[in-house]
């Protein structure tokens, strides 16, 4: 029977069990198809509570290390067990109506062919087909700084700006450059899924910071007092925030909320990673943490959601004294972001394509949000006319994962709250619904009507089990 040695483990025991399982899988001591001991038996062997083992198995399942089979037990996954992720583009052509993946009206993106023709006229084009500094070319960094200042409310220079292969690469670069393995990084109770997987995999400890509640009971900004408490209790070193159009709750922090969090971080020297891919969609001005807490903040900007997902171009912006470490990690991870695709993205910025594209997408988002308000009027929906997704609350006692699985069988993909949470005691139920991936309004309405019917049926409590049977 598999019994991990966690006697000398530091930190939560459930994470130590999950880490030991991951290590044994990686080193071949556990093979695909191997059955793990029953949770109650393993709890007895380790001298821990059943709840601790249950959380460990849940964490292992979230990492796609194990699968549970009703009535049979828990087994080590093989490659064939990995289900298609609702977070990545589908490859099987299933034809489901896609409310899960967050692709903001890609047909409205600028004309790539026209941009490539114009870029090809650049006299020094051949110089882009060469190795360039890992932080990117000076002219591209200047455009990146201007993009951040114009659309995020920043105040940075080209020297504070480095080119990355999109926002996700920027997150990985910043975490691995600013922190040491084992450091504690605070996240929202609901958080960006790719961060949860990537940071834990790289050896960082993520802790959920309690969020304040809005007047309607929905999640608001992180509680500044909880940030201070975490700094004292567990040595909090960093904070990951999405101040505008938080993914998935859509909450946008007020200036007062931002300032309170910045003040809490300043007291304890907590570094802030600010990821704000949706800020450009908002017509009202916002103040980034880069201006409220410049000496401790590293910000990420990206063109993917705005207009250029295929180019994979992003920027990180941070204090001058930290740029060397970031540059080195970019070099170690990819050597450099492609100067060719960076030139295309920068051409669009110079030509005014950002403003034109945002105007078209805001119009489309407002139309889709009105459709959501009409069809889902009886349910709790958080969002806005300039936000690329909404957050739908669940009727009392209804599991969002059960609804997601049911909708998948009915031809609709959607994203349940499970993907946005660390395994911790405060569970939240909800669905993230993307507004811009389905191209035709009539198909979008059809998907919403199927969702509405499911929520009504499961919420009634009469046929939920029957529907899933």
PDB file of C-alpha atoms in Angstrom, residues 57-262:
ATOM      1  CA  UNK A  57      -6.715  13.565  -3.177  1.00  0.00           C
ATOM      2  CA  UNK A  58      -8.735  16.545  -4.435  1.00  0.00           C
ATOM      3  CA  UNK A  59      -5.524  18.485  -5.026  1.00  0.00           C
ATOM      4  CA  UNK A  60      -4.016  15.514  -6.875  1.00  0.00           C
ATOM      5  CA  UNK A  61      -7.136  15.275  -9.019  1.00  0.00           C
ATOM      6  CA  UNK A  62      -6.957  18.997  -9.778  1.00  0.00           C
ATOM      7  CA  UNK A  63      -3.376  18.458 -10.961  1.00  0.00           C
ATOM      8  CA  UNK A  64      -4.655  15.617 -13.155  1.00  0.00           C
ATOM      9  CA  UNK A  65      -2.503  13.058 -11.312  1.00  0.00           C
ATOM     10  CA  UNK A  66      -5.385  10.808 -10.268  1.00  0.00           C
ATOM     11  CA  UNK A  67      -8.944   9.984 -11.235  1.00  0.00           C
ATOM     12  CA  UNK A  68     -11.758   8.835  -8.993  1.00  0.00           C
ATOM     13  CA  UNK A  69     -14.189   6.104 -10.018  1.00  0.00           C
ATOM     14  CA  UNK A  70     -17.430   5.803  -8.078  1.00  0.00           C
ATOM     15  CA  UNK A  71     -17.515   2.562  -6.123  1.00  0.00           C
ATOM     16  CA  UNK A  72     -14.009   1.511  -7.224  1.00  0.00           C
ATOM     17  CA  UNK A  73     -11.560   4.007  -5.726  1.00  0.00           C
ATOM     18  CA  UNK A  74      -8.835   6.415  -6.830  1.00  0.00           C
ATOM     19  CA  UNK A  75      -6.328   5.552  -9.561  1.00  0.00           C
ATOM     20  CA  UNK A  76      -3.163   7.064 -11.014  1.00  0.00           C
ATOM     21  CA  UNK A  77      -3.882   8.708 -14.349  1.00  0.00           C
ATOM     22  CA  UNK A  78      -2.260   7.844 -17.642  1.00  0.00           C
ATOM     23  CA  UNK A  79      -2.140  10.099 -20.690  1.00  0.00           C
ATOM     24  CA  UNK A  80      -5.315   8.497 -22.016  1.00  0.00           C
ATOM     25  CA  UNK A  81      -7.175   9.582 -18.860  1.00  0.00           C
ATOM     26  CA  UNK A  82      -6.554  13.293 -19.351  1.00  0.00           C
ATOM     27  CA  UNK A  83      -9.849  14.914 -20.346  1.00  0.00           C
ATOM     28  CA  UNK A  84      -9.835  17.772 -22.846  1.00  0.00           C
ATOM     29  CA  UNK A  85      -9.309  21.012 -20.962  1.00  0.00           C
ATOM     30  CA  UNK A  86     -12.061  23.615 -21.236  1.00  0.00           C
ATOM     31  CA  UNK A  87      -9.309  26.221 -20.832  1.00  0.00           C
ATOM     32  CA  UNK A  88      -7.533  25.526 -24.125  1.00  0.00           C
ATOM     33  CA  UNK A  89      -8.710  25.606 -27.755  1.00  0.00           C
ATOM     34  CA  UNK A  90     -10.623  22.443 -28.750  1.00  0.00           C
ATOM     35  CA  UNK A  91      -8.910  20.128 -31.218  1.00  0.00           C
ATOM     36  CA  UNK A  92     -11.561  17.463 -31.705  1.00  0.00           C
ATOM     37  CA  UNK A  93     -14.099  19.537 -33.608  1.00  0.00           C
ATOM     38  CA  UNK A  94     -16.856  18.486 -31.179  1.00  0.00           C
ATOM     39  CA  UNK A  95     -19.078  21.323 -32.340  1.00  0.00           C
ATOM     40  CA  UNK A  96     -20.194  22.313 -28.843  1.00  0.00           C
ATOM     41  CA  UNK A  97     -21.340  25.883 -28.306  1.00  0.00           C
ATOM     42  CA  UNK A  98     -18.408  27.452 -26.471  1.00  0.00           C
ATOM     43  CA  UNK A  99     -19.130  29.609 -23.441  1.00  0.00           C
ATOM     44  CA  UNK A 100     -16.014  28.332 -21.648  1.00  0.00           C
ATOM     45  CA  UNK A 101     -13.031  29.661 -23.547  1.00  0.00           C
ATOM     46  CA  UNK A 102     -12.415  33.366 -23.362  1.00  0.00           C
ATOM     47  CA  UNK A 103     -11.716  34.448 -26.946  1.00  0.00           C
ATOM     48  CA  UNK A 104     -12.931  38.015 -27.378  1.00  0.00           C
ATOM     49  CA  UNK A 105     -14.468  38.286 -30.861  1.00  0.00           C
ATOM     50  CA  UNK A 106     -11.429  37.216 -32.876  1.00  0.00           C
ATOM     51  CA  UNK A 107     -13.064  38.138 -36.241  1.00  0.00           C
ATOM     52  CA  UNK A 108     -12.891  41.776 -35.091  1.00  0.00           C
ATOM     53  CA  UNK A 109      -9.108  41.653 -34.732  1.00  0.00           C
ATOM     54  CA  UNK A 110      -7.056  43.774 -37.175  1.00  0.00           C
ATOM     55  CA  UNK A 111      -6.226  42.498 -40.665  1.00  0.00           C
ATOM     56  CA  UNK A 112      -3.063  40.417 -40.291  1.00  0.00           C
ATOM     57  CA  UNK A 113      -2.376  40.221 -44.029  1.00  0.00           C
ATOM     58  CA  UNK A 114      -2.405  43.996 -44.384  1.00  0.00           C
ATOM     59  CA  UNK A 115      -0.113  44.382 -41.379  1.00  0.00           C
ATOM     60  CA  UNK A 116       2.394  41.869 -42.739  1.00  0.00           C
ATOM     61  CA  UNK A 117       2.477  43.693 -46.086  1.00  0.00           C
ATOM     62  CA  UNK A 118       3.244  46.982 -44.349  1.00  0.00           C
ATOM     63  CA  UNK A 119       5.847  45.463 -42.025  1.00  0.00           C
ATOM     64  CA  UNK A 120       7.528  43.839 -45.036  1.00  0.00           C
ATOM     65  CA  UNK A 121       8.229  47.337 -46.386  1.00  0.00           C
ATOM     66  CA  UNK A 122      10.410  48.129 -43.364  1.00  0.00           C
ATOM     67  CA  UNK A 123      13.919  48.901 -44.755  1.00  0.00           C
ATOM     68  CA  UNK A 124      15.715  47.123 -41.914  1.00  0.00           C
ATOM     69  CA  UNK A 125      13.361  44.116 -41.883  1.00  0.00           C
ATOM     70  CA  UNK A 126      16.236  41.631 -42.155  1.00  0.00           C
ATOM     71  CA  UNK A 127      17.548  42.812 -38.789  1.00  0.00           C
ATOM     72  CA  UNK A 128      14.466  41.290 -37.139  1.00  0.00           C
ATOM     73  CA  UNK A 129      15.554  37.828 -38.270  1.00  0.00           C
ATOM     74  CA  UNK A 130      18.432  37.812 -35.823  1.00  0.00           C
ATOM     75  CA  UNK A 131      19.126  37.431 -32.134  1.00  0.00           C
ATOM     76  CA  UNK A 132      18.134  40.535 -30.202  1.00  0.00           C
ATOM     77  CA  UNK A 133      18.515  41.397 -26.500  1.00  0.00           C
ATOM     78  CA  UNK A 134      16.384  39.196 -24.258  1.00  0.00           C
ATOM     79  CA  UNK A 135      14.432  42.211 -23.036  1.00  0.00           C
ATOM     80  CA  UNK A 136      13.449  43.102 -26.615  1.00  0.00           C
ATOM     81  CA  UNK A 137      14.387  45.872 -29.014  1.00  0.00           C
ATOM     82  CA  UNK A 138      14.355  49.429 -27.701  1.00  0.00           C
ATOM     83  CA  UNK A 139      11.712  50.526 -30.222  1.00  0.00           C
ATOM     84  CA  UNK A 140       9.395  47.669 -29.207  1.00  0.00           C
ATOM     85  CA  UNK A 141       9.884  48.430 -25.529  1.00  0.00           C
ATOM     86  CA  UNK A 142       9.022  52.072 -26.196  1.00  0.00           C
ATOM     87  CA  UNK A 143       5.776  51.047 -27.875  1.00  0.00           C
ATOM     88  CA  UNK A 144       5.026  48.654 -24.996  1.00  0.00           C
ATOM     89  CA  UNK A 145       5.507  51.443 -22.465  1.00  0.00           C
ATOM     90  CA  UNK A 146       3.259  53.761 -24.484  1.00  0.00           C
ATOM     91  CA  UNK A 147       0.611  51.003 -24.729  1.00  0.00           C
ATOM     92  CA  UNK A 148       0.654  50.489 -20.950  1.00  0.00           C
ATOM     93  CA  UNK A 149       0.529  54.205 -20.199  1.00  0.00           C
ATOM     94  CA  UNK A 150      -2.314  54.883 -22.644  1.00  0.00           C
ATOM     95  CA  UNK A 151      -4.566  51.904 -21.909  1.00  0.00           C
ATOM     96  CA  UNK A 152      -3.695  50.943 -18.315  1.00  0.00           C
ATOM     97  CA  UNK A 153      -3.102  54.365 -16.771  1.00  0.00           C
ATOM     98  CA  UNK A 154       0.585  53.669 -16.242  1.00  0.00           C
ATOM     99  CA  UNK A 155       3.593  55.952 -16.063  1.00  0.00           C
ATOM    100  CA  UNK A 156       6.563  53.834 -17.131  1.00  0.00           C
ATOM    101  CA  UNK A 157       9.503  54.210 -19.493  1.00  0.00           C
ATOM    102  CA  UNK A 158      10.952  51.918 -22.136  1.00  0.00           C
ATOM    103  CA  UNK A 159      13.761  51.078 -19.694  1.00  0.00           C
ATOM    104  CA  UNK A 160      11.166  49.687 -17.269  1.00  0.00           C
ATOM    105  CA  UNK A 161       9.495  47.604 -19.996  1.00  0.00           C
ATOM    106  CA  UNK A 162      10.488  44.170 -21.309  1.00  0.00           C
ATOM    107  CA  UNK A 163       8.918  42.144 -24.131  1.00  0.00           C
ATOM    108  CA  UNK A 164       7.461  38.697 -23.348  1.00  0.00           C
ATOM    109  CA  UNK A 165       5.714  35.917 -25.255  1.00  0.00           C
ATOM    110  CA  UNK A 166       2.290  36.975 -24.024  1.00  0.00           C
ATOM    111  CA  UNK A 167       0.821  37.526 -20.566  1.00  0.00           C
ATOM    112  CA  UNK A 168       1.135  33.924 -19.339  1.00  0.00           C
ATOM    113  CA  UNK A 169       4.845  33.965 -20.117  1.00  0.00           C
ATOM    114  CA  UNK A 170       5.001  37.289 -18.283  1.00  0.00           C
ATOM    115  CA  UNK A 171       3.419  35.757 -15.178  1.00  0.00           C
ATOM    116  CA  UNK A 172       5.892  32.880 -15.170  1.00  0.00           C
ATOM    117  CA  UNK A 173       8.835  35.216 -15.754  1.00  0.00           C
ATOM    118  CA  UNK A 174       7.864  37.494 -12.878  1.00  0.00           C
ATOM    119  CA  UNK A 175       7.111  34.768 -10.343  1.00  0.00           C
ATOM    120  CA  UNK A 176      10.343  32.910 -11.030  1.00  0.00           C
ATOM    121  CA  UNK A 177      12.412  36.105 -10.992  1.00  0.00           C
ATOM    122  CA  UNK A 178      10.930  37.888  -7.989  1.00  0.00           C
ATOM    123  CA  UNK A 179      10.475  34.935  -5.641  1.00  0.00           C
ATOM    124  CA  UNK A 180      12.308  31.870  -4.346  1.00  0.00           C
ATOM    125  CA  UNK A 181      10.943  28.318  -4.411  1.00  0.00           C
ATOM    126  CA  UNK A 182       8.759  27.812  -1.365  1.00  0.00           C
ATOM    127  CA  UNK A 183       7.812  31.487  -1.032  1.00  0.00           C
ATOM    128  CA  UNK A 184       4.218  32.225  -0.083  1.00  0.00           C
ATOM    129  CA  UNK A 185       2.167  34.141  -2.654  1.00  0.00           C
ATOM    130  CA  UNK A 186      -1.339  35.353  -1.908  1.00  0.00           C
ATOM    131  CA  UNK A 187      -4.182  34.951  -4.397  1.00  0.00           C
ATOM    132  CA  UNK A 188      -7.907  35.685  -4.421  1.00  0.00           C
ATOM    133  CA  UNK A 189     -10.384  33.088  -3.184  1.00  0.00           C
ATOM    134  CA  UNK A 190     -11.191  32.651  -6.876  1.00  0.00           C
ATOM    135  CA  UNK A 191      -8.174  33.001  -9.121  1.00  0.00           C
ATOM    136  CA  UNK A 192      -6.834  32.692 -12.680  1.00  0.00           C
ATOM    137  CA  UNK A 193      -6.590  28.902 -13.325  1.00  0.00           C
ATOM    138  CA  UNK A 194      -3.267  28.863 -15.179  1.00  0.00           C
ATOM    139  CA  UNK A 195      -1.570  30.571 -12.236  1.00  0.00           C
ATOM    140  CA  UNK A 196      -2.864  27.935  -9.825  1.00  0.00           C
ATOM    141  CA  UNK A 197      -1.362  25.118 -11.880  1.00  0.00           C
ATOM    142  CA  UNK A 198       1.872  26.818 -12.950  1.00  0.00           C
ATOM    143  CA  UNK A 199       2.964  28.379  -9.655  1.00  0.00           C
ATOM    144  CA  UNK A 200       2.286  25.264  -7.581  1.00  0.00           C
ATOM    145  CA  UNK A 201       4.093  23.134 -10.173  1.00  0.00           C
ATOM    146  CA  UNK A 202       7.111  25.459  -9.948  1.00  0.00           C
ATOM    147  CA  UNK A 203       7.302  25.053  -6.183  1.00  0.00           C
ATOM    148  CA  UNK A 204       5.589  28.158  -4.799  1.00  0.00           C
ATOM    149  CA  UNK A 205       3.029  28.124  -1.995  1.00  0.00           C
ATOM    150  CA  UNK A 206      -0.223  29.800  -2.931  1.00  0.00           C
ATOM    151  CA  UNK A 207      -2.536  30.873  -0.126  1.00  0.00           C
ATOM    152  CA  UNK A 208      -6.056  32.235  -0.666  1.00  0.00           C
ATOM    153  CA  UNK A 209      -6.509  35.673   0.869  1.00  0.00           C
ATOM    154  CA  UNK A 210     -10.100  36.243   2.045  1.00  0.00           C
ATOM    155  CA  UNK A 211     -12.031  38.669  -0.118  1.00  0.00           C
ATOM    156  CA  UNK A 212     -14.330  41.384   1.105  1.00  0.00           C
ATOM    157  CA  UNK A 213     -17.999  40.970   0.200  1.00  0.00           C
ATOM    158  CA  UNK A 214     -19.897  43.469  -1.906  1.00  0.00           C
ATOM    159  CA  UNK A 215     -23.321  44.649  -0.756  1.00  0.00           C
ATOM    160  CA  UNK A 216     -24.980  41.882  -2.804  1.00  0.00           C
ATOM    161  CA  UNK A 217     -22.777  39.205  -1.212  1.00  0.00           C
ATOM    162  CA  UNK A 218     -20.487  38.718  -4.213  1.00  0.00           C
ATOM    163  CA  UNK A 219     -16.710  38.639  -3.889  1.00  0.00           C
ATOM    164  CA  UNK A 220     -14.974  42.010  -3.890  1.00  0.00           C
ATOM    165  CA  UNK A 221     -11.345  42.999  -3.450  1.00  0.00           C
ATOM    166  CA  UNK A 222      -8.902  41.222  -1.153  1.00  0.00           C
ATOM    167  CA  UNK A 223      -9.259  42.162   2.503  1.00  0.00           C
ATOM    168  CA  UNK A 224      -6.271  44.418   3.411  1.00  0.00           C
ATOM    169  CA  UNK A 225      -6.391  43.223   7.024  1.00  0.00           C
ATOM    170  CA  UNK A 226      -6.173  39.620   5.796  1.00  0.00           C
ATOM    171  CA  UNK A 227      -3.087  40.549   3.758  1.00  0.00           C
ATOM    172  CA  UNK A 228      -1.422  41.966   6.880  1.00  0.00           C
ATOM    173  CA  UNK A 229      -2.409  38.888   8.881  1.00  0.00           C
ATOM    174  CA  UNK A 230      -0.974  36.549   6.233  1.00  0.00           C
ATOM    175  CA  UNK A 231       2.286  38.500   6.205  1.00  0.00           C
ATOM    176  CA  UNK A 232       2.611  37.961   9.962  1.00  0.00           C
ATOM    177  CA  UNK A 233       1.244  34.403  10.070  1.00  0.00           C
ATOM    178  CA  UNK A 234       2.918  32.678   7.127  1.00  0.00           C
ATOM    179  CA  UNK A 235       5.524  35.093   5.812  1.00  0.00           C
ATOM    180  CA  UNK A 236       3.573  36.298   2.775  1.00  0.00           C
ATOM    181  CA  UNK A 237       6.100  37.455   0.168  1.00  0.00           C
ATOM    182  CA  UNK A 238       3.934  38.291  -2.821  1.00  0.00           C
ATOM    183  CA  UNK A 239       0.432  39.046  -4.029  1.00  0.00           C
ATOM    184  CA  UNK A 240      -1.159  38.269  -7.400  1.00  0.00           C
ATOM    185  CA  UNK A 241      -3.933  40.713  -8.253  1.00  0.00           C
ATOM    186  CA  UNK A 242      -6.297  41.368 -11.163  1.00  0.00           C
ATOM    187  CA  UNK A 243      -7.619  44.826 -10.243  1.00  0.00           C
ATOM    188  CA  UNK A 244      -9.877  45.372 -13.269  1.00  0.00           C
ATOM    189  CA  UNK A 245     -12.404  42.814 -14.545  1.00  0.00           C
ATOM    190  CA  UNK A 246     -11.174  40.141 -12.173  1.00  0.00           C
ATOM    191  CA  UNK A 247     -11.160  36.650 -13.672  1.00  0.00           C
ATOM    192  CA  UNK A 248     -13.683  35.122 -12.992  1.00  0.00           C
ATOM    193  CA  UNK A 249     -15.766  37.402 -10.725  1.00  0.00           C
ATOM    194  CA  UNK A 250     -15.569  40.504 -13.028  1.00  0.00           C
ATOM    195  CA  UNK A 251     -15.037  42.731  -9.959  1.00  0.00           C
ATOM    196  CA  UNK A 252     -13.188  45.971 -10.703  1.00  0.00           C
ATOM    197  CA  UNK A 253     -11.504  47.516  -7.676  1.00  0.00           C
ATOM    198  CA  UNK A 254     -12.257  51.082  -6.718  1.00  0.00           C
ATOM    199  CA  UNK A 255      -9.338  53.443  -6.169  1.00  0.00           C
ATOM    200  CA  UNK A 256     -10.004  53.199  -2.423  1.00  0.00           C
ATOM    201  CA  UNK A 257      -9.735  49.388  -2.546  1.00  0.00           C
ATOM    202  CA  UNK A 258      -6.514  49.548  -4.550  1.00  0.00           C
ATOM    203  CA  UNK A 259      -4.956  52.068  -2.198  1.00  0.00           C
ATOM    204  CA  UNK A 260      -5.858  50.014   0.888  1.00  0.00           C
ATOM    205  CA  UNK A 261      -4.230  46.897  -0.584  1.00  0.00           C
ATOM    206  CA  UNK A 262      -1.169  48.884  -1.673  1.00  0.00           C
TER     207      UNK A 262
END
